[in-house]
PDB file of C-alpha atoms in Angstrom:
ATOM      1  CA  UNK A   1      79.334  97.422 127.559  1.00 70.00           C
ATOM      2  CA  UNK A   2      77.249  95.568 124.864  1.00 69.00           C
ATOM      3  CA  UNK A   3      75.840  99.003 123.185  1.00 72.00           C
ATOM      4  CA  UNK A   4      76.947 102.240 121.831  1.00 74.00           C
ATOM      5  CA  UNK A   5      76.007 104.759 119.361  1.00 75.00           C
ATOM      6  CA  UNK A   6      77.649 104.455 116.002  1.00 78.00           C
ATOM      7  CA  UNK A   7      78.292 107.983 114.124  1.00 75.00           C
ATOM      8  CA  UNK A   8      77.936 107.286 110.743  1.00 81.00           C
ATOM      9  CA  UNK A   9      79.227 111.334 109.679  1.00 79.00           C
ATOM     10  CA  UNK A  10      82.154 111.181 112.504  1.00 79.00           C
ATOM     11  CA  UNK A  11      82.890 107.634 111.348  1.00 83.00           C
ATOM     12  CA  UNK A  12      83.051 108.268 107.205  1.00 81.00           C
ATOM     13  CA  UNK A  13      85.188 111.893 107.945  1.00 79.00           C
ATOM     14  CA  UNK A  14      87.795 110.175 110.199  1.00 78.00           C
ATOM     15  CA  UNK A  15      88.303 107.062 107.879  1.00 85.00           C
ATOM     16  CA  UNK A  16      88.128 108.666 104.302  1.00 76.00           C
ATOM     17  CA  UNK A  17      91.689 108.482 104.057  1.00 79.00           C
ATOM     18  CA  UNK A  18      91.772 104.078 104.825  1.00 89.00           C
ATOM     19  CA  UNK A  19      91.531 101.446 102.618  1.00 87.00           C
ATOM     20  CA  UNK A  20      88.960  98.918 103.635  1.00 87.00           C
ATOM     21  CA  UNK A  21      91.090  96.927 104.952  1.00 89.00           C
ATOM     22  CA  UNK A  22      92.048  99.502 107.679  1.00 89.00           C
ATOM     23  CA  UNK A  23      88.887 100.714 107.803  1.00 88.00           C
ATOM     24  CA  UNK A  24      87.340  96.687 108.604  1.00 87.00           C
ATOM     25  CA  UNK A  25      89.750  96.399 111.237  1.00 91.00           C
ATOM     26  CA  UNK A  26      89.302 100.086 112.938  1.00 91.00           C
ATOM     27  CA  UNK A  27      86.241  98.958 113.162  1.00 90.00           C
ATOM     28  CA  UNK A  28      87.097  95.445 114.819  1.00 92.00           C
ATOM     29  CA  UNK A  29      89.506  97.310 117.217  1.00 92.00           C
ATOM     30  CA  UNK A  30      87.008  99.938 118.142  1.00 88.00           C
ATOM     31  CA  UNK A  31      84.231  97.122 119.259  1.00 91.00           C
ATOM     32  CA  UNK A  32      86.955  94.934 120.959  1.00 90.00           C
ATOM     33  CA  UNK A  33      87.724  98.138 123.067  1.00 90.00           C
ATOM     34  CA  UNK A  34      83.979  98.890 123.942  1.00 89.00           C
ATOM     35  CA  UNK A  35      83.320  95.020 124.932  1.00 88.00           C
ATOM     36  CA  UNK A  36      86.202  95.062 127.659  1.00 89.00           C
ATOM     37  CA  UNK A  37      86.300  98.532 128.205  1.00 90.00           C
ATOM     38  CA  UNK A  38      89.978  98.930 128.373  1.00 89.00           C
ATOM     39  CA  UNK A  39      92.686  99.898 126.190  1.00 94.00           C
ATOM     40  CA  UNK A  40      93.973  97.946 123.901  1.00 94.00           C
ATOM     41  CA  UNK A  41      97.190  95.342 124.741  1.00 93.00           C
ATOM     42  CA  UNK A  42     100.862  96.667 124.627  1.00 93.00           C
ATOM     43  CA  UNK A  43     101.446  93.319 123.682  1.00 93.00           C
ATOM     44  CA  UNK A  44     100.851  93.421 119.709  1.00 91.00           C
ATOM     45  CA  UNK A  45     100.426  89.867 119.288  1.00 92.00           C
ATOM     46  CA  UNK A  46      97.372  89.467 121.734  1.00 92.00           C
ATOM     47  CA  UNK A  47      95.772  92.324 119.841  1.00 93.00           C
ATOM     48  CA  UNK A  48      96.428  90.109 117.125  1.00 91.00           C
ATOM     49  CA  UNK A  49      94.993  87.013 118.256  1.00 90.00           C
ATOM     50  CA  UNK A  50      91.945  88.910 119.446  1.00 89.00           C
ATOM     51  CA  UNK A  51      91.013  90.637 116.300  1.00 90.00           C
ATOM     52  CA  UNK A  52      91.863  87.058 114.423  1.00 91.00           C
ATOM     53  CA  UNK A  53      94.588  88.685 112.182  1.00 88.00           C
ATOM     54  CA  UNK A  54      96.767  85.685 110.334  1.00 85.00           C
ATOM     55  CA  UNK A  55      98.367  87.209 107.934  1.00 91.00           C
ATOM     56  CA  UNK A  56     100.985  89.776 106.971  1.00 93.00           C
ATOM     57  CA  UNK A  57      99.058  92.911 105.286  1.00 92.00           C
ATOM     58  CA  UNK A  58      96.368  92.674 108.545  1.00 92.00           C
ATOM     59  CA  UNK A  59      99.103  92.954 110.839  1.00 93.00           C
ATOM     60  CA  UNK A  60     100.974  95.560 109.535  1.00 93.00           C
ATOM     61  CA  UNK A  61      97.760  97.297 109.022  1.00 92.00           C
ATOM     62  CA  UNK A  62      96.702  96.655 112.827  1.00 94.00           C
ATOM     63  CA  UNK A  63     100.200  98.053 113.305  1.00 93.00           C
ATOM     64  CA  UNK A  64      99.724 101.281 111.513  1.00 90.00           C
ATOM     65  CA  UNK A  65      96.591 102.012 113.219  1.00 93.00           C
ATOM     66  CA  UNK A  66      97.599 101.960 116.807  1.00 93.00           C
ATOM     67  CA  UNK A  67     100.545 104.076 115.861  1.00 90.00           C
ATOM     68  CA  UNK A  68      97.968 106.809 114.412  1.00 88.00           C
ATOM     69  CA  UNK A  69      94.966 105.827 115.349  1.00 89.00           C
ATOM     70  CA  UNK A  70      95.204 105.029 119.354  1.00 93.00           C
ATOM     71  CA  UNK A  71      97.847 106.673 121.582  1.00 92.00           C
ATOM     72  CA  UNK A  72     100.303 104.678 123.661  1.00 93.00           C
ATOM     73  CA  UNK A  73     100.264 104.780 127.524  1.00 94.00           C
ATOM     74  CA  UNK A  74     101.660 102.662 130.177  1.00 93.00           C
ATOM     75  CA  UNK A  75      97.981 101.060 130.299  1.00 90.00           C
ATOM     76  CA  UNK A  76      97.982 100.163 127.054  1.00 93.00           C
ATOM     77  CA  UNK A  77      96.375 102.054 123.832  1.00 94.00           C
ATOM     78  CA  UNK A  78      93.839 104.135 124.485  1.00 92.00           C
ATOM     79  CA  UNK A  79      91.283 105.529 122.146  1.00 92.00           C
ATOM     80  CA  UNK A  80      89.633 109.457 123.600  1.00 86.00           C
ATOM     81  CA  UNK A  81      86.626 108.545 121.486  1.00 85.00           C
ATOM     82  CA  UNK A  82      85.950 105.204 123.004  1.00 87.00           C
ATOM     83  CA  UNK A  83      86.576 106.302 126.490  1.00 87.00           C
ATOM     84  CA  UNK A  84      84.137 109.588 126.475  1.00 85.00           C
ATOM     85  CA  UNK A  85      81.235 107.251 125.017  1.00 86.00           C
ATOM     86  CA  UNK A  86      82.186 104.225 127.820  1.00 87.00           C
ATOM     87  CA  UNK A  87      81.807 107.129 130.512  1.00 87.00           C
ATOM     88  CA  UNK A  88      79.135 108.756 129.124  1.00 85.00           C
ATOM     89  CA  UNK A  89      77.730 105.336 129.272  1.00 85.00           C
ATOM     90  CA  UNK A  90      78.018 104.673 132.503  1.00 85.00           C
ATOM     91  CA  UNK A  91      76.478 107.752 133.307  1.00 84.00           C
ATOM     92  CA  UNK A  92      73.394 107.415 132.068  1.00 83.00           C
ATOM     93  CA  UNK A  93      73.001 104.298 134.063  1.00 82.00           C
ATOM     94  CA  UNK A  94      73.841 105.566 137.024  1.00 84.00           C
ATOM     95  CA  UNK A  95      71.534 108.764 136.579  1.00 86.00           C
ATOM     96  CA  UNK A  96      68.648 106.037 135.580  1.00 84.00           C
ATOM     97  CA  UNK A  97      69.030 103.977 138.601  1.00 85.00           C
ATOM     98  CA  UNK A  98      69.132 106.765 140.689  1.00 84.00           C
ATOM     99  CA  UNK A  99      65.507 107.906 139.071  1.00 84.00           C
ATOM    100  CA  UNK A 100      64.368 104.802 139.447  1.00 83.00           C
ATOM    101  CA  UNK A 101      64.756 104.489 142.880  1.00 83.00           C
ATOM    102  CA  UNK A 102      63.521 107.522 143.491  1.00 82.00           C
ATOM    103  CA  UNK A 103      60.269 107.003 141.649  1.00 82.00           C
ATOM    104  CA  UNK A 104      59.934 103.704 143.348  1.00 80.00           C
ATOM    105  CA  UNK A 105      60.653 105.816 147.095  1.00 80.00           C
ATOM    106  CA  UNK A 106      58.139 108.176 146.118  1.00 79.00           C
ATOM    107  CA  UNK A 107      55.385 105.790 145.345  1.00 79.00           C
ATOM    108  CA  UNK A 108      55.767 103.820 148.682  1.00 77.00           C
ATOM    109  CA  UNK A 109      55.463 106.945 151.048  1.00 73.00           C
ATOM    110  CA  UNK A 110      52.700 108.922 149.014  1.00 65.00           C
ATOM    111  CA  UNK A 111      49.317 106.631 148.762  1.00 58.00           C
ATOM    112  CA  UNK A 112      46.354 108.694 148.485  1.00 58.00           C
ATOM    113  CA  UNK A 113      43.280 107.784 150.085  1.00 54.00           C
ATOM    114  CA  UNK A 114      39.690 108.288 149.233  1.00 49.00           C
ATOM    115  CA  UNK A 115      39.538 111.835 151.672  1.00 46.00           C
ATOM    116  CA  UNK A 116      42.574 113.230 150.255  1.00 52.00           C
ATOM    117  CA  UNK A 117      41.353 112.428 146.877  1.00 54.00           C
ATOM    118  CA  UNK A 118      38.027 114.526 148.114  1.00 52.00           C
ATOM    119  CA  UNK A 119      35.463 111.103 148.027  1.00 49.00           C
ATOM    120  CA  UNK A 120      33.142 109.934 150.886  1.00 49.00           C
ATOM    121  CA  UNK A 121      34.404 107.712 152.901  1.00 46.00           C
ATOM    122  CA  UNK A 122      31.602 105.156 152.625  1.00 48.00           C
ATOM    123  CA  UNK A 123      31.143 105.503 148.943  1.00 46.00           C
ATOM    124  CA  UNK A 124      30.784 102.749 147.214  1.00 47.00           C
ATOM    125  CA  UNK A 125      32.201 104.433 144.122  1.00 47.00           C
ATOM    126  CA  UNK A 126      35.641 103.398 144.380  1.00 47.00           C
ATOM    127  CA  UNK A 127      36.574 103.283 140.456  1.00 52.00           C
ATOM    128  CA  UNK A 128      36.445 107.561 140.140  1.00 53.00           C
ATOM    129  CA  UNK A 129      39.430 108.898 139.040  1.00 52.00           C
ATOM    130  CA  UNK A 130      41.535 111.113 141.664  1.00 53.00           C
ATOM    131  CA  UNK A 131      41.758 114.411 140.789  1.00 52.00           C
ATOM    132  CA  UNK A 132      45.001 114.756 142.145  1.00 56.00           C
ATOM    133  CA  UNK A 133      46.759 111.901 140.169  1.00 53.00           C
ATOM    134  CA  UNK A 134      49.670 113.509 138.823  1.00 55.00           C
ATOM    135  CA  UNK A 135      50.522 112.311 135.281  1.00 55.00           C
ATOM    136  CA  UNK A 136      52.771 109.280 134.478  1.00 53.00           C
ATOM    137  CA  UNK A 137      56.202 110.118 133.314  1.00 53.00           C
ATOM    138  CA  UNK A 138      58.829 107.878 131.562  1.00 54.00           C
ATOM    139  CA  UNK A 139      59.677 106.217 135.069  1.00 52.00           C
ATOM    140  CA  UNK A 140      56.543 104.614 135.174  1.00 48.00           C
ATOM    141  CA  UNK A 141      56.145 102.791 131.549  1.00 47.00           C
ATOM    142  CA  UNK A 142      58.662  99.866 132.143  1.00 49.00           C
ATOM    143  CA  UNK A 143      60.604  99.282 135.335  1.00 44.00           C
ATOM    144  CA  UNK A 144      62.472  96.105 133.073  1.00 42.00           C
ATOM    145  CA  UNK A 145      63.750  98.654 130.816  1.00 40.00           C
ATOM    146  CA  UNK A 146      67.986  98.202 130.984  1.00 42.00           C
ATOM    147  CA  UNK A 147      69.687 101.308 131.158  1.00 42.00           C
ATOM    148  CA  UNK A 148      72.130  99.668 128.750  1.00 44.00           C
ATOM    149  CA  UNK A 149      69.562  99.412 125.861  1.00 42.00           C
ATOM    150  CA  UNK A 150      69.372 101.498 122.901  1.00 41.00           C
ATOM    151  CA  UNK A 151      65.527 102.284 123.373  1.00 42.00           C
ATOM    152  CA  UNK A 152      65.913 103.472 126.873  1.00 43.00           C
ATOM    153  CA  UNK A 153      64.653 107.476 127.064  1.00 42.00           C
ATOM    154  CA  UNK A 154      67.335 109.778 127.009  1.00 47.00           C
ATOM    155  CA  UNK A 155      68.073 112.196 130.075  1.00 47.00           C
ATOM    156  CA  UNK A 156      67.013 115.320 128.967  1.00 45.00           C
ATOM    157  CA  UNK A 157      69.426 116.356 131.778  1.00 49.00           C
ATOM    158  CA  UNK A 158      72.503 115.913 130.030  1.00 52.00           C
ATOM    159  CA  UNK A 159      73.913 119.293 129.231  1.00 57.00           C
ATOM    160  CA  UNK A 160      76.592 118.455 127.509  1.00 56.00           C
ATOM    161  CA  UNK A 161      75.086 116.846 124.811  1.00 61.00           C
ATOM    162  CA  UNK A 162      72.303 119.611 124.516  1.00 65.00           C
ATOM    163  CA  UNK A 163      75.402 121.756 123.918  1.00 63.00           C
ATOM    164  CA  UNK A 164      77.221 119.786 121.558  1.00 58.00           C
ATOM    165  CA  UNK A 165      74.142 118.881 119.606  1.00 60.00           C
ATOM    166  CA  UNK A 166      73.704 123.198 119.490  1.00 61.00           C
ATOM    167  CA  UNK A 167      77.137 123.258 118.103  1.00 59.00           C
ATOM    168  CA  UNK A 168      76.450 120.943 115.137  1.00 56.00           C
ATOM    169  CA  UNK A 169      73.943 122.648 114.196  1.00 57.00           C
ATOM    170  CA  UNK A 170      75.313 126.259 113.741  1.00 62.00           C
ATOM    171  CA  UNK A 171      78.230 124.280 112.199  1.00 65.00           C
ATOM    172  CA  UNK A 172      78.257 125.534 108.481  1.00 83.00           C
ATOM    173  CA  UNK A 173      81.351 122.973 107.352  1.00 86.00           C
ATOM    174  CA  UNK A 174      80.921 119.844 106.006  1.00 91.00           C
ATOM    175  CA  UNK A 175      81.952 115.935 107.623  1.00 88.00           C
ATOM    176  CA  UNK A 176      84.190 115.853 104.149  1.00 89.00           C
ATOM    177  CA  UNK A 177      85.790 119.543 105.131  1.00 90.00           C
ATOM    178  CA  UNK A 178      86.346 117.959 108.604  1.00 90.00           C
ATOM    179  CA  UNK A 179      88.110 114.365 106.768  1.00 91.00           C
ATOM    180  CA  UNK A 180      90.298 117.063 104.979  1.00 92.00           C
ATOM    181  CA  UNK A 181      91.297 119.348 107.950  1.00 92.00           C
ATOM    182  CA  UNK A 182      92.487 116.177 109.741  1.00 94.00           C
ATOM    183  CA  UNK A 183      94.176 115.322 106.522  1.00 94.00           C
ATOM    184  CA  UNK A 184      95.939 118.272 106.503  1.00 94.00           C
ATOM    185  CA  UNK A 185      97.350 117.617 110.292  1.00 93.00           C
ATOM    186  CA  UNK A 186      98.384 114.218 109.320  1.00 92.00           C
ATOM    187  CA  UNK A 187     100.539 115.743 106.968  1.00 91.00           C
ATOM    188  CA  UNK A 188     101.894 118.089 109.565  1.00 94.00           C
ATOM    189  CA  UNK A 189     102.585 114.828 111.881  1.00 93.00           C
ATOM    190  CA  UNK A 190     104.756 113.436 108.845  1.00 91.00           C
ATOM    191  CA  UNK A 191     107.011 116.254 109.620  1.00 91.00           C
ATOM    192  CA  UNK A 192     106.300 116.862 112.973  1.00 92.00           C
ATOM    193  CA  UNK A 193     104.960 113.796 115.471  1.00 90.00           C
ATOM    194  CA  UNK A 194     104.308 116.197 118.306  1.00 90.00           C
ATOM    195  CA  UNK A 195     102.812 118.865 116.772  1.00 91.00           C
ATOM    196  CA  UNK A 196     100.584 119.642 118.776  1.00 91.00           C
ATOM    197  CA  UNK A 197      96.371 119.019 117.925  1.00 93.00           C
ATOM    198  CA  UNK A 198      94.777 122.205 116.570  1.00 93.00           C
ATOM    199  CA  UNK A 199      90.760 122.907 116.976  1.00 92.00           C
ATOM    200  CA  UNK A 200      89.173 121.151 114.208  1.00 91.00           C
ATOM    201  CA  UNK A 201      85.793 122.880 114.127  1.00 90.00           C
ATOM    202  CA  UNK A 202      88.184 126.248 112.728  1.00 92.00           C
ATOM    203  CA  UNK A 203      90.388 124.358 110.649  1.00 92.00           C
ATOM    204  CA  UNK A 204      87.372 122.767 108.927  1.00 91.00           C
ATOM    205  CA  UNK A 205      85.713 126.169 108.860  1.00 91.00           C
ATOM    206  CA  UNK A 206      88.850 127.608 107.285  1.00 93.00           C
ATOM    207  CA  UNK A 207      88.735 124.325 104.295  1.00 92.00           C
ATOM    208  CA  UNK A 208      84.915 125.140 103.819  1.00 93.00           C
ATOM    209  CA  UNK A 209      86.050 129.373 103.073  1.00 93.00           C
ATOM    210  CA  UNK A 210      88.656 128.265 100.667  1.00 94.00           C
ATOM    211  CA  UNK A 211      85.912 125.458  99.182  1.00 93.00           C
ATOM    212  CA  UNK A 212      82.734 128.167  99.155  1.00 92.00           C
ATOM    213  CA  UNK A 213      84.527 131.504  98.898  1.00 92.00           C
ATOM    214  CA  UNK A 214      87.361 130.754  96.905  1.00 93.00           C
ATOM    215  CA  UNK A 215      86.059 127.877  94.735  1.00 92.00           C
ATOM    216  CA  UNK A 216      89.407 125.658  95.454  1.00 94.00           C
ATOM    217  CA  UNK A 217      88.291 121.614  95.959  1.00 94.00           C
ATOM    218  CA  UNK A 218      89.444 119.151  98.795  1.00 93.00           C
ATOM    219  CA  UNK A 219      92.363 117.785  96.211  1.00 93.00           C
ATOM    220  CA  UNK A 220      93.587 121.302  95.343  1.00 93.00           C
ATOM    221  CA  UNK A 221      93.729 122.106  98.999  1.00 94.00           C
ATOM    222  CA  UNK A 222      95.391 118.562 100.267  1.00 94.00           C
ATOM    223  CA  UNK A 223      97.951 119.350  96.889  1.00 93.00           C
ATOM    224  CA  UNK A 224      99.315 122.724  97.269  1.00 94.00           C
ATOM    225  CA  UNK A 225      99.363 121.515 101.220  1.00 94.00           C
ATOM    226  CA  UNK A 226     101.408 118.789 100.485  1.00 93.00           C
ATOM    227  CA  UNK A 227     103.874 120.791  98.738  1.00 93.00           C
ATOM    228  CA  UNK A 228     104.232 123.245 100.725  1.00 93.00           C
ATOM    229  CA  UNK A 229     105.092 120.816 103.548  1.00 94.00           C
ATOM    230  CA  UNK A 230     107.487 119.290 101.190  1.00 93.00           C
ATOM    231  CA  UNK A 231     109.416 122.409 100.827  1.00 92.00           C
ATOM    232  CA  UNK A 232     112.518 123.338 103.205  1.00 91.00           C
ATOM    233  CA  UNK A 233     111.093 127.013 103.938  1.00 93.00           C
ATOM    234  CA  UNK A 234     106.905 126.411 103.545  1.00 93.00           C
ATOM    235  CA  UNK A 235     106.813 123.652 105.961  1.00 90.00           C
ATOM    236  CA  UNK A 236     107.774 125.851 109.140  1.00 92.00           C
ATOM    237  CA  UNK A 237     105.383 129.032 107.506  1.00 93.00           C
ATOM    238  CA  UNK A 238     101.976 127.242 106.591  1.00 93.00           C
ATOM    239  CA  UNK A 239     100.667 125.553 109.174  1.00 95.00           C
ATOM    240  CA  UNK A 240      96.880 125.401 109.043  1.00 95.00           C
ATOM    241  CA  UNK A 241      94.593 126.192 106.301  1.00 93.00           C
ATOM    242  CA  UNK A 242      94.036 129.802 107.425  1.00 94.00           C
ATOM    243  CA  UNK A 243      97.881 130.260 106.563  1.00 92.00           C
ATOM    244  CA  UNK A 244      96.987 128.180 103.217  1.00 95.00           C
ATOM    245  CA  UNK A 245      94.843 130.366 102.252  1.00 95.00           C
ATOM    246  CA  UNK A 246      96.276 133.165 103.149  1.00 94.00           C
ATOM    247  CA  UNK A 247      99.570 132.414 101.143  1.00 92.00           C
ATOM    248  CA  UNK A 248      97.374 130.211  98.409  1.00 94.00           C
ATOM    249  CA  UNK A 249      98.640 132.428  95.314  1.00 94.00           C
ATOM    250  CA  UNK A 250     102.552 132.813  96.486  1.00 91.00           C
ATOM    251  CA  UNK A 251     102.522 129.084  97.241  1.00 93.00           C
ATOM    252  CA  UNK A 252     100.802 128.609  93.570  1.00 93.00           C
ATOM    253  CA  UNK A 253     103.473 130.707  92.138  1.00 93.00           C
ATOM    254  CA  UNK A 254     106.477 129.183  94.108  1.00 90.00           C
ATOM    255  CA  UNK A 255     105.166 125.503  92.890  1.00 89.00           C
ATOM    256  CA  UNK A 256     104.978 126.480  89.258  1.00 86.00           C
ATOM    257  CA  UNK A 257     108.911 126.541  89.681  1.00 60.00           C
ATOM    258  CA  UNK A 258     110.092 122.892  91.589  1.00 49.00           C
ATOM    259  CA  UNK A 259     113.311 123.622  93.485  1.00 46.00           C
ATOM    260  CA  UNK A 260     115.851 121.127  94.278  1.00 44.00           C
ATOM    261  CA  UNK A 261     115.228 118.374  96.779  1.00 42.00           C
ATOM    262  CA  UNK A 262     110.977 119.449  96.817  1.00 42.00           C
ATOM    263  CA  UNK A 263     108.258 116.725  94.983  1.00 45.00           C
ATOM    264  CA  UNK A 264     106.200 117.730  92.483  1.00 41.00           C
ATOM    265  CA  UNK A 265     104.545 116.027  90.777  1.00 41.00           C
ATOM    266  CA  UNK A 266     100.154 114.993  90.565  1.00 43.00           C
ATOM    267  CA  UNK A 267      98.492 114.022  93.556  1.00 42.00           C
ATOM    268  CA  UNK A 268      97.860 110.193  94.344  1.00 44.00           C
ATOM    269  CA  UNK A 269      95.146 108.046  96.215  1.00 44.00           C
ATOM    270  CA  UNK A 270      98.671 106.772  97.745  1.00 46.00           C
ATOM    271  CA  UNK A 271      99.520 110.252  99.305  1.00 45.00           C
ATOM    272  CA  UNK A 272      95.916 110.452 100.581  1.00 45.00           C
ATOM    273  CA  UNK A 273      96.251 107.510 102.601  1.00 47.00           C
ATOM    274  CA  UNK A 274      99.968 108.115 104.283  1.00 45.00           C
ATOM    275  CA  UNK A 275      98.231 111.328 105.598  1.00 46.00           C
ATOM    276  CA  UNK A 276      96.019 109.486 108.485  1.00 42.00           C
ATOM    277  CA  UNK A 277      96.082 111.484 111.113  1.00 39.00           C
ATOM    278  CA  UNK A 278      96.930 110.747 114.381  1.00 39.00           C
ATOM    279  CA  UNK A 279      94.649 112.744 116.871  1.00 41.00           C
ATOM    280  CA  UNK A 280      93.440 109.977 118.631  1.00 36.00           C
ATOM    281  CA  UNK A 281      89.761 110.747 117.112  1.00 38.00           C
ATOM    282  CA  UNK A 282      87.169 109.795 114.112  1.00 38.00           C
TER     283      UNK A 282
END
């Protein structure tokens, strides 16, 4: 494919946590994925030949994202959020060859004639407008417009994205209270690898409570999450932000006094960035 939509919002909350350097390639690896419409290589060295990586900080860097970025298969690595816009893609060129041809069928075996469009049949005024014309639609403005181009009309048939577009909007959280929910599992995954992908729309509803309600900021949420993963008996007892919040002043309490073995310490741009997470998504 030689189009697809670019989410700025899905884009910026999935990628807060990268340098630009990650964030560059992502991008590169993303649009080499769309143009052959398979996963990416097993083989790490054609992925970096491909993207045009020379030297060591890209490929370690290429590296980190298809270990948290892409998941491993036998295929190669796949991306989810690449392959639901590729099928959707496909889709909505087979759905607009399919109307075409229809419109172009239904053309062919319906031609009106001057009694059917209620005129003499020896008039001589053959420039009056049937009154049985039925109005153009979008079929008929341009045949020559490719289903793969960015202008082409939408189908207003496509449920899902009615739906999804119908969840957005009664979405109260924020893309930032999204970046920091996925955050949050990243940190799990540091502890965990297989932990297993929560629903992001209620974790990020849960970060925009503590945010509105309880007047705590994305950094004071990441923080006391961090710490609490860091300690021996937190980590297995807070496991989402609901939990956070829940235990927010205990956990507050608990910090104020480090225990052996737990960090403690401020919270860096460093520890923002080994928090990727790893869902496969923005």
């Amino acid at each position: 494919m030689n189009y697809y939509q670019h989410h700025i919002g899905d884009f910026r909350a999935g990628t807060f946590t990268m340098g630009r350097l990650e964030r560059w390639l992502y991008r590169d690896m993303m649009d080499m994925y769309y143009d052959t419409e398979k996963p990416l290589p097993l083989d790490h060295e054609m992925v970096f030949y491909t993207l045009g990586t020379t030297d060591e900080q890209e490929r370690t860097a290429v590296e980190r994202l298809l270990k948290f970025k892409f998941q491993k298969t036998t295929e190669g690595y796949v991306h989810e959020r690449c392959d639901s816009e590729i099928r959707a893609f496909h889709d909505k060129a087979e759905k607009a060859s399919a109307a075409g041809k229809a419109s172009a069928a239904s053309r062919t075996t319906k031609k009106p004639t001057d009694v059917e469009q209620g005129g003499n049949v020896g008039s001589t005024d053959v420039q009056r407008p049937s009154t049985n014309h039925k109005p153009l639609t979008n079929n008929h403005k341009n045949k020559t417009l490719s289903a793969q181009s960015p202008d082409a009309p939408r189908d207003t048939g496509e449920q899902g994205d009615d739906e999804d577009k119908e969840r957005r909007k009664q979405r109260r959280s924020t893309p930032e209270d999204e970046a920091c929910a996925r955050w949050l599992f990243g940190r799990i995954l540091a502890n965990n690898p297989g932990h297993k992908p929560p629903s992001f729309e209620a974790w990020s509803e849960d970060v925009r409570l503590m945010r509105e309600r309880d007047r705590r900021t994305h950094r004071e949420i990441c923080e006391l999450f961090s710490w609490a993963q860091d300690d021996e008996f937190w980590k297995a007892n807070v496991l989402s932000p609901s939990k956070l919040r829940e235990k927010w002043d205990q956990l507050t309490i608990k910090r104020g006094t480090p225990q052996k073995g737990t960090k403690h310490g401020n919270f860096s741009a460093q520890d923002y960035r080994a928090g990727v997470s790893a869902d496969g998504k923005f």
